[in-house]
Short mmCIF file of C-alpha atoms and ligand atoms in Angstrom, two decimals:
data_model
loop_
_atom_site.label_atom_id
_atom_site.label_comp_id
_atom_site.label_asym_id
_atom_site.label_seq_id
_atom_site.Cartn_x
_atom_site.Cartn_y
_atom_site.Cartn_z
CA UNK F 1 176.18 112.55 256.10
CA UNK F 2 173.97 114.48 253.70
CA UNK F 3 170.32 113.51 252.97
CA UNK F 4 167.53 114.17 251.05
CA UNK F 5 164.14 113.88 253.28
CA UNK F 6 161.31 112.94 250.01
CA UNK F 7 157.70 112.50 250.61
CA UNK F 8 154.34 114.43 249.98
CA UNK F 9 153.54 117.13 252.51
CA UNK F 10 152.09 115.87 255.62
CA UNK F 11 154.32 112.63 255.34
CA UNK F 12 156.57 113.56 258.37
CA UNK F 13 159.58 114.62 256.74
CA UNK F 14 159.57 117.83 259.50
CA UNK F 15 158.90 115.28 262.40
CA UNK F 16 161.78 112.64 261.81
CA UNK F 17 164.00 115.42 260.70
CA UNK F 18 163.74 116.39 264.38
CA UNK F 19 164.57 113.03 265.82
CA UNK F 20 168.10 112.69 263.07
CA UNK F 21 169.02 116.03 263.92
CA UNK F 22 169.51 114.69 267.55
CA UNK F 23 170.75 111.57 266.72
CA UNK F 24 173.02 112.01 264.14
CA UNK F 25 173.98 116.17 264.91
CA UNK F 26 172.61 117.07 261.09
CA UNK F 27 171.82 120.54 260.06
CA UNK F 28 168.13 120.60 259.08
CA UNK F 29 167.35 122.56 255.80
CA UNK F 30 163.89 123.01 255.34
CA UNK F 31 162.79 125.07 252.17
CA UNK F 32 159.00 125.84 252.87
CA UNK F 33 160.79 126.94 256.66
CA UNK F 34 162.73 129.56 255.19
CA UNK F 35 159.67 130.47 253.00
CA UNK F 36 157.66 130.82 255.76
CA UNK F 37 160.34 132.71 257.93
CA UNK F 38 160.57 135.20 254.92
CA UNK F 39 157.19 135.93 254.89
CA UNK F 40 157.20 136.53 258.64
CA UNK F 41 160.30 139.46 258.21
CA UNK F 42 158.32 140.30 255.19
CA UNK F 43 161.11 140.08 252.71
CA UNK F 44 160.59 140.30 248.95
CA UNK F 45 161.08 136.44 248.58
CA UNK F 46 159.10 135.83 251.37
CA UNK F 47 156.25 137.81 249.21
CA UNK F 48 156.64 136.69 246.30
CA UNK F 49 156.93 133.14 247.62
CA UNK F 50 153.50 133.72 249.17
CA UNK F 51 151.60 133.73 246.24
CA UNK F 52 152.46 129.98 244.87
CA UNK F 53 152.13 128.37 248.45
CA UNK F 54 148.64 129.84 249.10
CA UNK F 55 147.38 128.42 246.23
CA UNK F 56 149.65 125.00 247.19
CA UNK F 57 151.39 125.74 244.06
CA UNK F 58 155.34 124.81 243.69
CA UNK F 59 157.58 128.49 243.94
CA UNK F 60 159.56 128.65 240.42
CA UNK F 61 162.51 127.17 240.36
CA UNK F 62 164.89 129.32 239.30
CA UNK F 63 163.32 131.15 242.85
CA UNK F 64 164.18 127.93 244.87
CA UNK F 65 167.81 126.59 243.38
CA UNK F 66 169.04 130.21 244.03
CA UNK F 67 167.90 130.37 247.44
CA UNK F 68 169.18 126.83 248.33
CA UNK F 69 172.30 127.40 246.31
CA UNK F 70 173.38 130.13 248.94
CA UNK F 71 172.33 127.78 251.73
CA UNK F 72 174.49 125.45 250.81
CA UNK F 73 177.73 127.88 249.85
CA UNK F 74 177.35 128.08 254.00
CA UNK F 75 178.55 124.44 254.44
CA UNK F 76 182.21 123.21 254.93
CA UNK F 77 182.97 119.88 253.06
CA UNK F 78 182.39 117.51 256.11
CA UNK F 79 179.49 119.45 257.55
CA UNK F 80 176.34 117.13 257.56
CA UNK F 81 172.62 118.31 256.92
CA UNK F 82 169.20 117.03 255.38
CA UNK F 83 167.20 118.54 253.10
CA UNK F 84 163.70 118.92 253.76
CA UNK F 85 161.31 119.97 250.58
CA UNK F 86 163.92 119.74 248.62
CA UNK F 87 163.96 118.66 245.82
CA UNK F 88 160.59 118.83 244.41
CA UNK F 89 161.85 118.64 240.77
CA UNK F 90 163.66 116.94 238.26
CA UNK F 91 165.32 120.27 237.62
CA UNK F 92 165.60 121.20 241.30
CA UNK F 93 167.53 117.14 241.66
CA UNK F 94 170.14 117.92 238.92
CA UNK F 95 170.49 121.07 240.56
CA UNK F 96 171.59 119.53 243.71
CA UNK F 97 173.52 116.85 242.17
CA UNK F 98 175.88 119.80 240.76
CA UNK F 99 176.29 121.18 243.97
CA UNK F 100 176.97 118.53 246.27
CA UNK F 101 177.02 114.69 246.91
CA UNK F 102 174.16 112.84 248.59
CA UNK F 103 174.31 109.96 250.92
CA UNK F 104 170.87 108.74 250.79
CA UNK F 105 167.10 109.90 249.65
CA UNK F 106 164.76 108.58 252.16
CA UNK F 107 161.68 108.44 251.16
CA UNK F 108 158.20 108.50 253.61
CA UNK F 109 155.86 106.38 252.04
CA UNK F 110 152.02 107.28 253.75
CA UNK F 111 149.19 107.14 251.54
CA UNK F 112 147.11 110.05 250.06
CA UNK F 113 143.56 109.62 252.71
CA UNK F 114 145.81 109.51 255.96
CA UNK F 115 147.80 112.67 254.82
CA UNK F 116 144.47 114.74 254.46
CA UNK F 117 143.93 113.18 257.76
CA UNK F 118 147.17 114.38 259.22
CA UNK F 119 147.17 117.77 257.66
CA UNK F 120 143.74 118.66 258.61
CA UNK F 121 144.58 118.40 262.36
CA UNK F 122 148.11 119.33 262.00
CA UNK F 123 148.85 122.27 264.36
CA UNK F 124 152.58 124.11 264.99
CA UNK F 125 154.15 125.85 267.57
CA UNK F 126 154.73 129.84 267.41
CA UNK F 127 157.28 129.96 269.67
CA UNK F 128 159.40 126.29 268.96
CA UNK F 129 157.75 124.73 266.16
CA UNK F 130 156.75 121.56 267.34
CA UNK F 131 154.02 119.98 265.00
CA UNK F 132 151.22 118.60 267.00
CA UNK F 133 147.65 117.48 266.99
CA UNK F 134 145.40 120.43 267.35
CA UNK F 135 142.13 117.39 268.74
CA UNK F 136 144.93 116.50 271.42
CA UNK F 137 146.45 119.64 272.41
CA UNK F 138 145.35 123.50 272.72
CA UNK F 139 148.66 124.24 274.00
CA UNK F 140 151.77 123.19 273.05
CA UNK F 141 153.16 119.96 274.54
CA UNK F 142 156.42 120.77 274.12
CA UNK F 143 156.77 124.39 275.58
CA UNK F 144 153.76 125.70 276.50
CA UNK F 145 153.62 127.99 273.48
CA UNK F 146 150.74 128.90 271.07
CA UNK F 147 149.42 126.70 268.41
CA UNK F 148 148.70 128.23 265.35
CA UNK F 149 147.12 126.05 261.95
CA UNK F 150 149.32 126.67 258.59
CA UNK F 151 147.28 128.65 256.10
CA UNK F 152 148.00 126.13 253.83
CA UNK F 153 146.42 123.04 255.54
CA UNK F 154 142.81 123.80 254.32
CA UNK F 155 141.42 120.88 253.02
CA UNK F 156 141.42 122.62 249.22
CA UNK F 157 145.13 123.06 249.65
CA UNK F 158 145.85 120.06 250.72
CA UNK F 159 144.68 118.44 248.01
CA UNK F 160 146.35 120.80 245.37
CA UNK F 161 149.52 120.07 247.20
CA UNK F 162 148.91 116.35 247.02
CA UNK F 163 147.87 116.93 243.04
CA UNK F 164 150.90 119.10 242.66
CA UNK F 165 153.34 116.30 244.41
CA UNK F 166 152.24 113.45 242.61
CA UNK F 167 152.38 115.41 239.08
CA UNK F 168 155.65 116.95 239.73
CA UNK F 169 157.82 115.61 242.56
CA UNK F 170 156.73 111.93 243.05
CA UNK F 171 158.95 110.82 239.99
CA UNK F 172 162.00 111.63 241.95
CA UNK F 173 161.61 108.28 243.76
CA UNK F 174 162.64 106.65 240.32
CA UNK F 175 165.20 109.85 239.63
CA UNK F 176 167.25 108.48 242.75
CA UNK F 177 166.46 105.12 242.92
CA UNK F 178 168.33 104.80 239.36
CA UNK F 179 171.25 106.46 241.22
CA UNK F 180 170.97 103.70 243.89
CA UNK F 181 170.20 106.46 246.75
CA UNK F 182 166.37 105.66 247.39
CA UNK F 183 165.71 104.19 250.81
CA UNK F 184 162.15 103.74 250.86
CA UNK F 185 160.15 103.39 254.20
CA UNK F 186 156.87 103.33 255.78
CA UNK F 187 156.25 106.30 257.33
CA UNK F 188 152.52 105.03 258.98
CA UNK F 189 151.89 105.27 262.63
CA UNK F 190 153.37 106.60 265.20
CA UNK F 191 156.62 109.26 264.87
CA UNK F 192 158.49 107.10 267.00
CA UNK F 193 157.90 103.52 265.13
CA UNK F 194 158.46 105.46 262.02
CA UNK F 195 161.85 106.83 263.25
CA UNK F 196 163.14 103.18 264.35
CA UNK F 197 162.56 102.10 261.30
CA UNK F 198 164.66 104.89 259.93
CA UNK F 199 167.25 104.33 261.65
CA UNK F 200 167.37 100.26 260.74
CA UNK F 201 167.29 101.32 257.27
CA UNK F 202 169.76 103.50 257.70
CA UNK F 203 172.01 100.96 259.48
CA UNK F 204 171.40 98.13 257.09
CA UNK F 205 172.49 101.26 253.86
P1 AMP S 1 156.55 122.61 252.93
O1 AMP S 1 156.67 123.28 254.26
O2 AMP S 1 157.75 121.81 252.55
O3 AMP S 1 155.25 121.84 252.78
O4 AMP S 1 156.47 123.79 251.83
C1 AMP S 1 155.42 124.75 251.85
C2 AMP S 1 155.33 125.42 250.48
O5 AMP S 1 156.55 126.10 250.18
C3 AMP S 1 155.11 124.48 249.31
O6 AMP S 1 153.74 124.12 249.14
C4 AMP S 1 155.64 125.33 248.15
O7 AMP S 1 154.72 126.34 247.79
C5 AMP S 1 156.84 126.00 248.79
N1 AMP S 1 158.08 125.19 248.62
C6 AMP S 1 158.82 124.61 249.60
N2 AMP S 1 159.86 123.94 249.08
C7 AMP S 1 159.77 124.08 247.74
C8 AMP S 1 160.55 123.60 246.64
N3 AMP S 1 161.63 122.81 246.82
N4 AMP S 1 160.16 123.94 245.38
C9 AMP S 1 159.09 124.73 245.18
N5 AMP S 1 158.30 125.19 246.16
C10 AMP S 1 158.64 124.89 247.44
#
């Protein structure tokens, strides 16, 4: 099965990618991960990549397709993965749709107040990357590992990323749900409520 996880940032797309990568033994493909572990080995992408997503700005393109492009080269036919943060275009969709089939877009519906909400206490694991709470936890729950907050969850950032999804990404919704891929879903409340309804929507597809 290959999927396409949609949503604006702090919708949970990370978090239930965890819980289908258990359940359904998916490969998890998450483009602002790789960003983020290329600015870490401080690789040219990685630095040039820096400069759109502190400003909560989208990376160009032509950056993006070529970086997922190789990802995917990596994948035998009847190998199964998700795509997290990807796509975020109408160029990066036809993209994909020349490079391989899709199964089904979910998309995590969770409006615009309780994302700033999310984000602003969002905290993630240095050593497993678990995302947690950082009100609820000063370690992590998971491991024991440090917490660290993304640079890019300031409030200010957060809202350019919201700006920047609804301007440039949220259209996709129609862009798949012409191609009769979109499985929308509620992605309030808990993780766990979330994922169960994933997975009935995913049984009734
Ligand atoms: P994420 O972890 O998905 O929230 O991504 C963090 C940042 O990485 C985004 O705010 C963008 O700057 C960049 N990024 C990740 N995926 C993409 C993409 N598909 N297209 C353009 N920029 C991306």
């Amino acid at each position: 099965m290959r999927l396409v996880l949609l949503g604006a940032p702090g919708a949970g797309k990370g978090t239930q990618a965890v819980f289908l990568k258990e359940r359904h033994n998916l490969a998890h493909i998450s483009t602002g991960d790789i960003f983020r572990q290329n600015l870490k080995d401080k690789t040219p992408l990685g630095l040039e990549a820096k400069k759109y997503m502190d400003e909560g700005k989208l990376v160009p393109d032509e950056i993006v397709m070529k970086m997922v492009g190789e990802k995917l080269a990596g994948f035998k036919p009847d190998e199964g993965f998700m795509l997290d943060g990807f796509p975020r275009t109408v160029a990066q969709a036809e993209f994909l749709e020349g490079q391989t089939k899709i199964d089904g877009v979910i998309l995590f519906d969770v409006p615009d107040d309780a994302i700033v909400k999310r984000l602003s206490s969002r905290a993630v694991c240095k050593e497993c990357g678990n995302v947690t709470n950082i009100h609820e936890h000063d370690k992590c729950p998971s491991c024991g590992g440090e917490l660290y907050r993304r640079d890019d969850d300031k409030e200010e950032t957060i809202r350019q990323r919201l700006k920047v999804y609804h301007e440039q990404t949220e259209e996709l919704a129609d862009f798949y749900r012409a191609r009769n891929l979109l499985l929308e879903i509620d992605a309030t409340g808990m993780p766990e409520e979330v994922f169960s309804r994933v997975v009935e929507t995913l049984k009734n597809d």
